[in-house]
mmCIF file with all atom_site columns, C-alpha atoms in Angstrom:
data_model
loop_
_atom_site.group_PDB
_atom_site.id
_atom_site.type_symbol
_atom_site.label_atom_id
_atom_site.label_alt_id
_atom_site.label_comp_id
_atom_site.label_asym_id
_atom_site.label_entity_id
_atom_site.label_seq_id
_atom_site.pdbx_PDB_ins_code
_atom_site.Cartn_x
_atom_site.Cartn_y
_atom_site.Cartn_z
_atom_site.occupancy
_atom_site.B_iso_or_equiv
_atom_site.pdbx_formal_charge
_atom_site.auth_seq_id
_atom_site.auth_comp_id
_atom_site.auth_asym_id
_atom_site.auth_atom_id
_atom_site.pdbx_PDB_model_num
ATOM 1   C CA . MET A 1 1   ? 0.129   0.113   0.019  1.00 0.00 ? 239 MET A CA 1
ATOM 2   C CA . PRO A 1 2   ? 1.520   3.297   -0.902 1.00 0.00 ? 240 PRO A CA 1
ATOM 3   C CA . GLU A 1 3   ? 2.691   4.945   2.234  1.00 0.00 ? 241 GLU A CA 1
ATOM 4   C CA . LYS A 1 4   ? 0.779   8.509   0.995  1.00 0.00 ? 242 LYS A CA 1
ATOM 5   C CA . PHE A 1 5   ? -2.618  6.491   1.318  1.00 0.00 ? 243 PHE A CA 1
ATOM 6   C CA . LEU A 1 6   ? -1.367  4.786   4.395  1.00 0.00 ? 244 LEU A CA 1
ATOM 7   C CA . PHE A 1 7   ? -1.003  8.347   5.768  1.00 0.00 ? 245 PHE A CA 1
ATOM 8   C CA . ILE A 1 8   ? -4.098  9.513   4.962  1.00 0.00 ? 246 ILE A CA 1
ATOM 9   C CA . LEU A 1 9   ? -5.754  6.812   7.065  1.00 0.00 ? 247 LEU A CA 1
ATOM 10  C CA . GLU A 1 10  ? -4.003  7.875   9.708  1.00 0.00 ? 248 GLU A CA 1
ATOM 11  C CA . ILE A 1 11  ? -4.895  11.358  9.583  1.00 0.00 ? 249 ILE A CA 1
ATOM 12  C CA . ILE A 1 12  ? -8.534  10.420  9.185  1.00 0.00 ? 250 ILE A CA 1
ATOM 13  C CA . GLY A 1 13  ? -8.167  8.021   12.203 1.00 0.00 ? 251 GLY A CA 1
ATOM 14  C CA . THR A 1 14  ? -6.582  10.499  13.852 1.00 0.00 ? 252 THR A CA 1
ATOM 15  C CA . ILE A 1 15  ? -9.454  13.460  13.252 1.00 0.00 ? 253 ILE A CA 1
ATOM 16  C CA . ALA A 1 16  ? -11.943 10.873  14.353 1.00 0.00 ? 254 ALA A CA 1
ATOM 17  C CA . PHE A 1 17  ? -10.419 9.834   17.669 1.00 0.00 ? 255 PHE A CA 1
ATOM 18  C CA . ALA A 1 18  ? -9.618  13.124  18.434 1.00 0.00 ? 256 ALA A CA 1
ATOM 19  C CA . ALA A 1 19  ? -13.013 14.850  17.439 1.00 0.00 ? 257 ALA A CA 1
ATOM 20  C CA . SER A 1 20  ? -14.684 11.755  19.825 1.00 0.00 ? 258 SER A CA 1
ATOM 21  C CA . GLY A 1 21  ? -12.352 12.832  23.011 1.00 0.00 ? 259 GLY A CA 1
ATOM 22  C CA . ALA A 1 22  ? -12.952 16.212  22.449 1.00 0.00 ? 260 ALA A CA 1
ATOM 23  C CA . ILE A 1 23  ? -16.816 15.666  22.446 1.00 0.00 ? 261 ILE A CA 1
ATOM 24  C CA . ILE A 1 24  ? -16.624 13.834  25.622 1.00 0.00 ? 262 ILE A CA 1
ATOM 25  C CA . GLY A 1 25  ? -14.569 16.874  26.942 1.00 0.00 ? 263 GLY A CA 1
ATOM 26  C CA . LEU A 1 26  ? -17.353 18.860  26.469 1.00 0.00 ? 264 LEU A CA 1
ATOM 27  C CA . SER A 1 27  ? -19.845 16.455  27.779 1.00 0.00 ? 265 SER A CA 1
ATOM 28  C CA . LYS A 1 28  ? -17.653 16.893  31.229 1.00 0.00 ? 266 LYS A CA 1
ATOM 29  C CA . ARG A 1 29  ? -17.601 20.755  30.810 1.00 0.00 ? 267 ARG A CA 1
ATOM 30  C CA . MET A 1 30  ? -14.020 20.881  30.791 1.00 0.00 ? 268 MET A CA 1
ATOM 31  C CA . ASP A 1 31  ? -11.906 24.115  29.758 1.00 0.00 ? 269 ASP A CA 1
ATOM 32  C CA . ILE A 1 32  ? -10.120 23.910  26.590 1.00 0.00 ? 270 ILE A CA 1
ATOM 33  C CA . PHE A 1 33  ? -7.260  22.759  27.853 1.00 0.00 ? 271 PHE A CA 1
ATOM 34  C CA . GLY A 1 34  ? -8.787  19.754  29.474 1.00 0.00 ? 272 GLY A CA 1
ATOM 35  C CA . VAL A 1 35  ? -10.935 19.223  26.021 1.00 0.00 ? 273 VAL A CA 1
ATOM 36  C CA . THR A 1 36  ? -7.578  18.827  24.252 1.00 0.00 ? 274 THR A CA 1
ATOM 37  C CA . VAL A 1 37  ? -5.916  16.916  26.256 1.00 0.00 ? 275 VAL A CA 1
ATOM 38  C CA . LEU A 1 38  ? -8.724  14.273  25.663 1.00 0.00 ? 276 LEU A CA 1
ATOM 39  C CA . GLY A 1 39  ? -8.236  15.096  22.430 1.00 0.00 ? 277 GLY A CA 1
ATOM 40  C CA . ILE A 1 40  ? -4.416  14.164  22.118 1.00 0.00 ? 278 ILE A CA 1
ATOM 41  C CA . VAL A 1 41  ? -4.739  11.227  24.156 1.00 0.00 ? 279 VAL A CA 1
ATOM 42  C CA . THR A 1 42  ? -7.685  9.696   22.289 1.00 0.00 ? 280 THR A CA 1
ATOM 43  C CA . SER A 1 43  ? -5.816  9.977   19.352 1.00 0.00 ? 281 SER A CA 1
ATOM 44  C CA . VAL A 1 44  ? -2.526  8.997   19.848 1.00 0.00 ? 282 VAL A CA 1
ATOM 45  C CA . GLY A 1 45  ? -2.593  7.176   23.086 1.00 0.00 ? 283 GLY A CA 1
ATOM 46  C CA . GLY A 1 46  ? -3.141  3.773   21.618 1.00 0.00 ? 284 GLY A CA 1
ATOM 47  C CA . GLY A 1 47  ? -0.313  4.607   19.188 1.00 0.00 ? 285 GLY A CA 1
ATOM 48  C CA . VAL A 1 48  ? 2.371   5.178   21.909 1.00 0.00 ? 286 VAL A CA 1
ATOM 49  C CA . ILE A 1 49  ? 1.561   2.154   24.068 1.00 0.00 ? 287 ILE A CA 1
ATOM 50  C CA . ARG A 1 50  ? 1.887   0.364   20.948 1.00 0.00 ? 288 ARG A CA 1
ATOM 51  C CA . ASP A 1 51  ? 5.097   1.213   19.996 1.00 0.00 ? 289 ASP A CA 1
ATOM 52  C CA . ILE A 1 52  ? 6.709   0.606   23.876 1.00 0.00 ? 290 ILE A CA 1
ATOM 53  C CA . ILE A 1 53  ? 5.367   -2.698  23.155 1.00 0.00 ? 291 ILE A CA 1
ATOM 54  C CA . LEU A 1 54  ? 7.264   -3.363  19.728 1.00 0.00 ? 292 LEU A CA 1
ATOM 55  C CA . GLY A 1 55  ? 10.288  -1.287  21.411 1.00 0.00 ? 293 GLY A CA 1
ATOM 56  C CA . GLN A 1 56  ? 10.116  1.307   19.226 1.00 0.00 ? 294 GLN A CA 1
ATOM 57  C CA . THR A 1 57  ? 11.165  4.273   21.098 1.00 0.00 ? 295 THR A CA 1
ATOM 58  C CA . PRO A 1 58  ? 10.468  7.098   20.881 1.00 0.00 ? 296 PRO A CA 1
ATOM 59  C CA . PRO A 1 59  ? 7.222   6.594   20.123 1.00 0.00 ? 297 PRO A CA 1
ATOM 60  C CA . ALA A 1 60  ? 5.958   7.588   16.464 1.00 0.00 ? 298 ALA A CA 1
ATOM 61  C CA . THR A 1 61  ? 4.269   10.620  17.948 1.00 0.00 ? 299 THR A CA 1
ATOM 62  C CA . PHE A 1 62  ? 7.164   12.380  19.088 1.00 0.00 ? 300 PHE A CA 1
ATOM 63  C CA . GLN A 1 63  ? 9.325   12.124  16.153 1.00 0.00 ? 301 GLN A CA 1
ATOM 64  C CA . ASN A 1 64  ? 6.338   13.141  13.961 1.00 0.00 ? 302 ASN A CA 1
ATOM 65  C CA . PRO A 1 65  ? 4.118   15.349  15.431 1.00 0.00 ? 303 PRO A CA 1
ATOM 66  C CA . ILE A 1 66  ? 1.764   15.940  12.730 1.00 0.00 ? 304 ILE A CA 1
ATOM 67  C CA . TYR A 1 67  ? -0.977  13.510  14.339 1.00 0.00 ? 305 TYR A CA 1
ATOM 68  C CA . ALA A 1 68  ? -0.611  15.685  17.840 1.00 0.00 ? 306 ALA A CA 1
ATOM 69  C CA . ILE A 1 69  ? -0.807  18.609  15.802 1.00 0.00 ? 307 ILE A CA 1
ATOM 70  C CA . VAL A 1 70  ? -4.063  17.170  13.879 1.00 0.00 ? 308 VAL A CA 1
ATOM 71  C CA . ALA A 1 71  ? -5.621  16.428  17.495 1.00 0.00 ? 309 ALA A CA 1
ATOM 72  C CA . ILE A 1 72  ? -4.802  19.563  18.940 1.00 0.00 ? 310 ILE A CA 1
ATOM 73  C CA . LEU A 1 73  ? -6.402  21.391  15.840 1.00 0.00 ? 311 LEU A CA 1
ATOM 74  C CA . VAL A 1 74  ? -9.496  19.412  15.540 1.00 0.00 ? 312 VAL A CA 1
ATOM 75  C CA . SER A 1 75  ? -9.949  19.761  19.370 1.00 0.00 ? 313 SER A CA 1
ATOM 76  C CA . VAL A 1 76  ? -9.938  23.347  19.300 1.00 0.00 ? 314 VAL A CA 1
ATOM 77  C CA . ILE A 1 77  ? -12.422 23.582  16.395 1.00 0.00 ? 315 ILE A CA 1
ATOM 78  C CA . ILE A 1 78  ? -14.824 21.529  18.432 1.00 0.00 ? 316 ILE A CA 1
ATOM 79  C CA . PHE A 1 79  ? -14.466 23.854  21.518 1.00 0.00 ? 317 PHE A CA 1
ATOM 80  C CA . ILE A 1 80  ? -15.254 26.813  19.536 1.00 0.00 ? 318 ILE A CA 1
ATOM 81  C CA . PRO A 1 81  ? -18.677 28.511  20.855 1.00 0.00 ? 319 PRO A CA 1
ATOM 82  C CA . GLY A 1 82  ? -20.648 27.722  17.718 1.00 0.00 ? 320 GLY A CA 1
ATOM 83  C CA . MET A 1 83  ? -19.582 24.544  17.314 1.00 0.00 ? 321 MET A CA 1
ATOM 84  C CA . ARG A 1 84  ? -20.271 23.555  21.235 1.00 0.00 ? 322 ARG A CA 1
ATOM 85  C CA . ARG A 1 85  ? -23.917 25.452  20.747 1.00 0.00 ? 323 ARG A CA 1
ATOM 86  C CA . PHE A 1 86  ? -24.732 23.431  17.639 1.00 0.00 ? 324 PHE A CA 1
ATOM 87  C CA . LEU A 1 87  ? -23.612 20.075  19.571 1.00 0.00 ? 325 LEU A CA 1
ATOM 88  C CA . SER A 1 88  ? -25.664 20.903  22.605 1.00 0.00 ? 326 SER A CA 1
ATOM 89  C CA . LYS A 1 89  ? -28.821 21.921  20.617 1.00 0.00 ? 327 LYS A CA 1
ATOM 90  C CA . ASN A 1 90  ? -28.724 19.057  18.359 1.00 0.00 ? 328 ASN A CA 1
ATOM 91  C CA . HIS A 1 91  ? -27.780 16.019  20.823 1.00 0.00 ? 329 HIS A CA 1
ATOM 92  C CA . GLY A 1 92  ? -29.329 13.784  18.214 1.00 0.00 ? 330 GLY A CA 1
ATOM 93  C CA . ILE A 1 93  ? -26.200 14.601  15.916 1.00 0.00 ? 331 ILE A CA 1
ATOM 94  C CA . TYR A 1 94  ? -23.795 14.771  18.594 1.00 0.00 ? 332 TYR A CA 1
ATOM 95  C CA . GLU A 1 95  ? -24.274 11.069  19.531 1.00 0.00 ? 333 GLU A CA 1
ATOM 96  C CA . LYS A 1 96  ? -24.541 10.112  15.812 1.00 0.00 ? 334 LYS A CA 1
ATOM 97  C CA . THR A 1 97  ? -21.273 11.898  15.289 1.00 0.00 ? 335 THR A CA 1
ATOM 98  C CA . MET A 1 98  ? -19.372 10.528  18.614 1.00 0.00 ? 336 MET A CA 1
ATOM 99  C CA . LEU A 1 99  ? -20.414 7.130   17.610 1.00 0.00 ? 337 LEU A CA 1
ATOM 100 C CA . PHE A 1 100 ? -19.195 6.942   13.972 1.00 0.00 ? 338 PHE A CA 1
ATOM 101 C CA . MET A 1 101 ? -16.342 8.880   14.723 1.00 0.00 ? 339 MET A CA 1
ATOM 102 C CA . ASP A 1 102 ? -15.273 6.551   17.510 1.00 0.00 ? 340 ASP A CA 1
ATOM 103 C CA . SER A 1 103 ? -15.938 3.519   14.741 1.00 0.00 ? 341 SER A CA 1
ATOM 104 C CA . LEU A 1 104 ? -14.031 4.845   12.051 1.00 0.00 ? 342 LEU A CA 1
ATOM 105 C CA . GLY A 1 105 ? -11.020 5.462   14.422 1.00 0.00 ? 343 GLY A CA 1
ATOM 106 C CA . LEU A 1 106 ? -11.561 2.112   16.072 1.00 0.00 ? 344 LEU A CA 1
ATOM 107 C CA . GLY A 1 107 ? -11.206 0.331   13.133 1.00 0.00 ? 345 GLY A CA 1
ATOM 108 C CA . ILE A 1 108 ? -8.570  2.268   10.944 1.00 0.00 ? 346 ILE A CA 1
ATOM 109 C CA . PHE A 1 109 ? -6.218  2.114   14.282 1.00 0.00 ? 347 PHE A CA 1
ATOM 110 C CA . THR A 1 110 ? -6.750  -1.361  14.541 1.00 0.00 ? 348 THR A CA 1
ATOM 111 C CA . ALA A 1 111 ? -5.668  -1.847  11.293 1.00 0.00 ? 349 ALA A CA 1
ATOM 112 C CA . VAL A 1 112 ? -2.501  0.263   11.243 1.00 0.00 ? 350 VAL A CA 1
ATOM 113 C CA . GLY A 1 113 ? -1.507  -1.217  14.631 1.00 0.00 ? 351 GLY A CA 1
ATOM 114 C CA . ILE A 1 114 ? -1.091  -4.730  13.134 1.00 0.00 ? 352 ILE A CA 1
ATOM 115 C CA . GLU A 1 115 ? 0.462   -3.429  10.093 1.00 0.00 ? 353 GLU A CA 1
ATOM 116 C CA . THR A 1 116 ? 3.206   -1.244  11.969 1.00 0.00 ? 354 THR A CA 1
ATOM 117 C CA . ALA A 1 117 ? 4.115   -4.759  13.844 1.00 0.00 ? 355 ALA A CA 1
ATOM 118 C CA . CYS A 1 118 ? 3.901   -6.572  10.625 1.00 0.00 ? 356 CYS A CA 1
ATOM 119 C CA . LEU A 1 119 ? 6.215   -4.061  8.908  1.00 0.00 ? 357 LEU A CA 1
ATOM 120 C CA . SER A 1 120 ? 8.742   -4.417  12.139 1.00 0.00 ? 358 SER A CA 1
ATOM 121 C CA . GLY A 1 121 ? 8.734   -7.665  11.014 1.00 0.00 ? 359 GLY A CA 1
ATOM 122 C CA . HIS A 1 122 ? 6.784   -9.655  13.766 1.00 0.00 ? 360 HIS A CA 1
ATOM 123 C CA . ARG A 1 123 ? 4.649   -12.397 12.855 1.00 0.00 ? 361 ARG A CA 1
ATOM 124 C CA . ASN A 1 124 ? 3.498   -13.945 16.185 1.00 0.00 ? 362 ASN A CA 1
ATOM 125 C CA . VAL A 1 125 ? -0.211  -13.794 15.747 1.00 0.00 ? 363 VAL A CA 1
ATOM 126 C CA . PHE A 1 126 ? -0.886  -13.359 19.445 1.00 0.00 ? 364 PHE A CA 1
ATOM 127 C CA . LEU A 1 127 ? 0.867   -9.998  19.304 1.00 0.00 ? 365 LEU A CA 1
ATOM 128 C CA . LEU A 1 128 ? -0.182  -9.065  16.267 1.00 0.00 ? 366 LEU A CA 1
ATOM 129 C CA . ILE A 1 129 ? -3.602  -9.144  17.315 1.00 0.00 ? 367 ILE A CA 1
ATOM 130 C CA . PHE A 1 130 ? -3.200  -8.129  20.683 1.00 0.00 ? 368 PHE A CA 1
ATOM 131 C CA . VAL A 1 131 ? -0.979  -4.683  19.154 1.00 0.00 ? 369 VAL A CA 1
ATOM 132 C CA . GLY A 1 132 ? -3.818  -4.308  16.725 1.00 0.00 ? 370 GLY A CA 1
ATOM 133 C CA . MET A 1 133 ? -6.226  -4.222  19.457 1.00 0.00 ? 371 MET A CA 1
ATOM 134 C CA . ILE A 1 134 ? -4.386  -2.210  21.894 1.00 0.00 ? 372 ILE A CA 1
ATOM 135 C CA . THR A 1 135 ? -3.473  0.596   19.252 1.00 0.00 ? 373 THR A CA 1
ATOM 136 C CA . GLY A 1 136 ? -7.495  0.671   18.508 1.00 0.00 ? 374 GLY A CA 1
ATOM 137 C CA . ILE A 1 137 ? -8.576  0.697   21.896 1.00 0.00 ? 375 ILE A CA 1
ATOM 138 C CA . GLY A 1 138 ? -5.876  2.362   24.149 1.00 0.00 ? 376 GLY A CA 1
ATOM 139 C CA . GLY A 1 139 ? -6.334  6.011   23.756 1.00 0.00 ? 377 GLY A CA 1
ATOM 140 C CA . GLY A 1 140 ? -10.471 5.152   24.492 1.00 0.00 ? 378 GLY A CA 1
ATOM 141 C CA . VAL A 1 141 ? -9.352  3.792   27.413 1.00 0.00 ? 379 VAL A CA 1
ATOM 142 C CA . LEU A 1 142 ? -7.410  6.323   28.444 1.00 0.00 ? 380 LEU A CA 1
ATOM 143 C CA . ARG A 1 143 ? -9.939  9.345   27.491 1.00 0.00 ? 381 ARG A CA 1
ATOM 144 C CA . ASP A 1 144 ? -12.236 7.770   29.448 1.00 0.00 ? 382 ASP A CA 1
ATOM 145 C CA . VAL A 1 145 ? -10.447 7.069   32.724 1.00 0.00 ? 383 VAL A CA 1
ATOM 146 C CA . LEU A 1 146 ? -9.189  10.845  32.262 1.00 0.00 ? 384 LEU A CA 1
ATOM 147 C CA . ALA A 1 147 ? -12.871 11.905  31.820 1.00 0.00 ? 385 ALA A CA 1
ATOM 148 C CA . GLY A 1 148 ? -14.028 9.793   35.176 1.00 0.00 ? 386 GLY A CA 1
ATOM 149 C CA . ASN A 1 149 ? -16.145 7.395   32.939 1.00 0.00 ? 387 ASN A CA 1
ATOM 150 C CA . THR A 1 150 ? -16.004 3.378   32.916 1.00 0.00 ? 388 THR A CA 1
ATOM 151 C CA . PRO A 1 151 ? -14.199 2.500   29.951 1.00 0.00 ? 389 PRO A CA 1
ATOM 152 C CA . PHE A 1 152 ? -16.181 1.743   26.677 1.00 0.00 ? 390 PHE A CA 1
ATOM 153 C CA . ILE A 1 153 ? -14.219 -1.765  26.035 1.00 0.00 ? 391 ILE A CA 1
ATOM 154 C CA . PHE A 1 154 ? -16.161 -2.954  29.669 1.00 0.00 ? 392 PHE A CA 1
ATOM 155 C CA . VAL A 1 155 ? -19.823 -1.506  28.817 1.00 0.00 ? 393 VAL A CA 1
ATOM 156 C CA . LYS A 1 156 ? -20.696 -0.217  25.557 1.00 0.00 ? 394 LYS A CA 1
ATOM 157 C CA . HIS A 1 157 ? -21.600 -3.014  23.020 1.00 0.00 ? 395 HIS A CA 1
ATOM 158 C CA . PHE A 1 158 ? -19.252 -4.214  20.907 1.00 0.00 ? 396 PHE A CA 1
ATOM 159 C CA . TYR A 1 159 ? -15.986 -2.501  21.148 1.00 0.00 ? 397 TYR A CA 1
ATOM 160 C CA . ALA A 1 160 ? -12.990 -4.333  22.143 1.00 0.00 ? 398 ALA A CA 1
ATOM 161 C CA . SER A 1 161 ? -14.915 -7.358  20.784 1.00 0.00 ? 399 SER A CA 1
ATOM 162 C CA . ALA A 1 162 ? -14.991 -5.267  17.170 1.00 0.00 ? 400 ALA A CA 1
ATOM 163 C CA . SER A 1 163 ? -11.028 -5.086  17.376 1.00 0.00 ? 401 SER A CA 1
ATOM 164 C CA . LEU A 1 164 ? -10.835 -8.116  18.101 1.00 0.00 ? 402 LEU A CA 1
ATOM 165 C CA . ILE A 1 165 ? -12.638 -9.902  15.190 1.00 0.00 ? 403 ILE A CA 1
ATOM 166 C CA . GLY A 1 166 ? -11.149 -6.862  12.780 1.00 0.00 ? 404 GLY A CA 1
ATOM 167 C CA . ALA A 1 167 ? -7.417  -8.001  13.848 1.00 0.00 ? 405 ALA A CA 1
ATOM 168 C CA . VAL A 1 168 ? -8.202  -11.502 12.541 1.00 0.00 ? 406 VAL A CA 1
ATOM 169 C CA . VAL A 1 169 ? -9.290  -10.414 9.579  1.00 0.00 ? 407 VAL A CA 1
ATOM 170 C CA . PHE A 1 170 ? -6.446  -8.735  8.643  1.00 0.00 ? 408 PHE A CA 1
ATOM 171 C CA . ILE A 1 171 ? -4.100  -11.248 9.079  1.00 0.00 ? 409 ILE A CA 1
ATOM 172 C CA . LEU A 1 172 ? -6.321  -13.542 7.309  1.00 0.00 ? 410 LEU A CA 1
ATOM 173 C CA . LEU A 1 173 ? -6.476  -10.816 4.402  1.00 0.00 ? 411 LEU A CA 1
ATOM 174 C CA . TRP A 1 174 ? -3.211  -10.176 4.850  1.00 0.00 ? 412 TRP A CA 1
ATOM 175 C CA . GLU A 1 175 ? -2.109  -13.975 4.124  1.00 0.00 ? 413 GLU A CA 1
ATOM 176 C CA . PHE A 1 176 ? -4.303  -14.521 1.191  1.00 0.00 ? 414 PHE A CA 1
ATOM 177 C CA . PHE A 1 177 ? -4.919  -11.160 -0.363 1.00 0.00 ? 415 PHE A CA 1
ATOM 178 C CA . GLY A 1 178 ? -1.907  -8.771  0.793  1.00 0.00 ? 416 GLY A CA 1
ATOM 179 C CA . GLN A 1 179 ? -1.298  -5.509  2.886  1.00 0.00 ? 417 GLN A CA 1
ATOM 180 C CA . SER A 1 180 ? -3.865  -3.482  1.165  1.00 0.00 ? 418 SER A CA 1
ATOM 181 C CA . ALA A 1 181 ? -6.852  -5.666  1.370  1.00 0.00 ? 419 ALA A CA 1
ATOM 182 C CA . ALA A 1 182 ? -5.640  -6.325  5.066  1.00 0.00 ? 420 ALA A CA 1
ATOM 183 C CA . ILE A 1 183 ? -5.954  -2.657  6.083  1.00 0.00 ? 421 ILE A CA 1
ATOM 184 C CA . ILE A 1 184 ? -8.833  -1.823  4.067  1.00 0.00 ? 422 ILE A CA 1
ATOM 185 C CA . GLY A 1 185 ? -11.070 -4.950  5.108  1.00 0.00 ? 423 GLY A CA 1
ATOM 186 C CA . CYS A 1 186 ? -10.443 -4.642  8.594  1.00 0.00 ? 424 CYS A CA 1
ATOM 187 C CA . SER A 1 187 ? -11.169 -1.157  8.967  1.00 0.00 ? 425 SER A CA 1
ATOM 188 C CA . PHE A 1 188 ? -14.449 -1.804  7.149  1.00 0.00 ? 426 PHE A CA 1
ATOM 189 C CA . VAL A 1 189 ? -15.275 -4.919  9.616  1.00 0.00 ? 427 VAL A CA 1
ATOM 190 C CA . VAL A 1 190 ? -14.189 -3.204  12.616 1.00 0.00 ? 428 VAL A CA 1
ATOM 191 C CA . THR A 1 191 ? -16.378 0.233   11.513 1.00 0.00 ? 429 THR A CA 1
ATOM 192 C CA . THR A 1 192 ? -19.222 -1.655  10.454 1.00 0.00 ? 430 THR A CA 1
ATOM 193 C CA . LEU A 1 193 ? -19.717 -4.276  13.313 1.00 0.00 ? 431 LEU A CA 1
ATOM 194 C CA . ARG A 1 194 ? -19.273 -1.249  15.933 1.00 0.00 ? 432 ARG A CA 1
ATOM 195 C CA . LEU A 1 195 ? -22.448 0.513   14.005 1.00 0.00 ? 433 LEU A CA 1
ATOM 196 C CA . PHE A 1 196 ? -24.450 -2.588  13.741 1.00 0.00 ? 434 PHE A CA 1
ATOM 197 C CA . ALA A 1 197 ? -23.973 -3.539  17.615 1.00 0.00 ? 435 ALA A CA 1
ATOM 198 C CA . ALA A 1 198 ? -25.056 0.061   18.527 1.00 0.00 ? 436 ALA A CA 1
ATOM 199 C CA . LYS A 1 199 ? -27.939 -0.069  15.826 1.00 0.00 ? 437 LYS A CA 1
ATOM 200 C CA . TYR A 1 200 ? -29.030 -3.316  17.157 1.00 0.00 ? 438 TYR A CA 1
ATOM 201 C CA . ARG A 1 201 ? -27.512 -3.232  20.756 1.00 0.00 ? 439 ARG A CA 1
ATOM 202 C CA . TRP A 1 202 ? -25.551 -6.186  20.342 1.00 0.00 ? 440 TRP A CA 1
ATOM 203 C CA . LYS A 1 203 ? -23.873 -6.846  23.562 1.00 0.00 ? 441 LYS A CA 1
ATOM 204 C CA . LEU A 1 204 ? -21.873 -9.605  25.292 1.00 0.00 ? 442 LEU A CA 1
ATOM 205 C CA . PRO A 1 205 ? -23.168 -11.684 28.147 1.00 0.00 ? 443 PRO A CA 1
ATOM 206 C CA . ARG A 1 206 ? -23.649 -10.012 31.745 1.00 0.00 ? 444 ARG A CA 1
ATOM 207 C CA . PRO A 1 207 ? -24.640 -11.302 35.127 1.00 0.00 ? 445 PRO A CA 1
ATOM 208 C CA . LYS A 1 208 ? -28.041 -11.122 35.811 1.00 0.00 ? 446 LYS A CA 1
ATOM 209 C CA . GLU A 1 209 ? -27.034 -11.124 39.597 1.00 0.00 ? 447 GLU A CA 1
ATOM 210 C CA . ASP A 1 210 ? -26.366 -7.736  41.390 1.00 0.00 ? 448 ASP A CA 1
ATOM 211 C CA . PHE A 1 211 ? -22.794 -8.211  43.220 1.00 0.00 ? 449 PHE A CA 1
ATOM 212 C CA . GLU A 1 212 ? -21.779 -6.358  46.081 1.00 0.00 ? 450 GLU A CA 1
#
């Protein structure tokens, strides 16, 4: 896959996750600094964890600040008074925007995480799946913890499960159809699963009893 196309995908994922982080910050009535921090953490947090696991230090985020810069710009735009008023008056649009951005970011970063590990020479399937998942969900977990929420991966429909399935799809497609098909297929599967899970309320089994 051409590096330019991969870079575009990463920027799209960065924008998507930064927007979801900034929107969470707004919902918590944070100031512009808090909103921006959540936007940055959500968009680059998973990649930082990935690079540390793969032994690539300093992480790519600190070698090429373009991703952090994009996240800052997106967060500031979300914080603009006009944008804040629009989101607060159109709660349905806010919910749909949050869902789509979060789903898209999860799909793209799951794929990019595995692709990064593959290009680094790693072929251990367990490592590839774990790295893909942590790249996809890591930033969201950090976002939710900083915002004082229970992380999505524990309570929201298919989240980590969608990333896991997408990671498996990536490995299968990479084996039989190559890099481009793997990245596009994984991103599509994860995003679609998340959107369908939200629409049809798919959830993993939970205990019915109350525990204290």
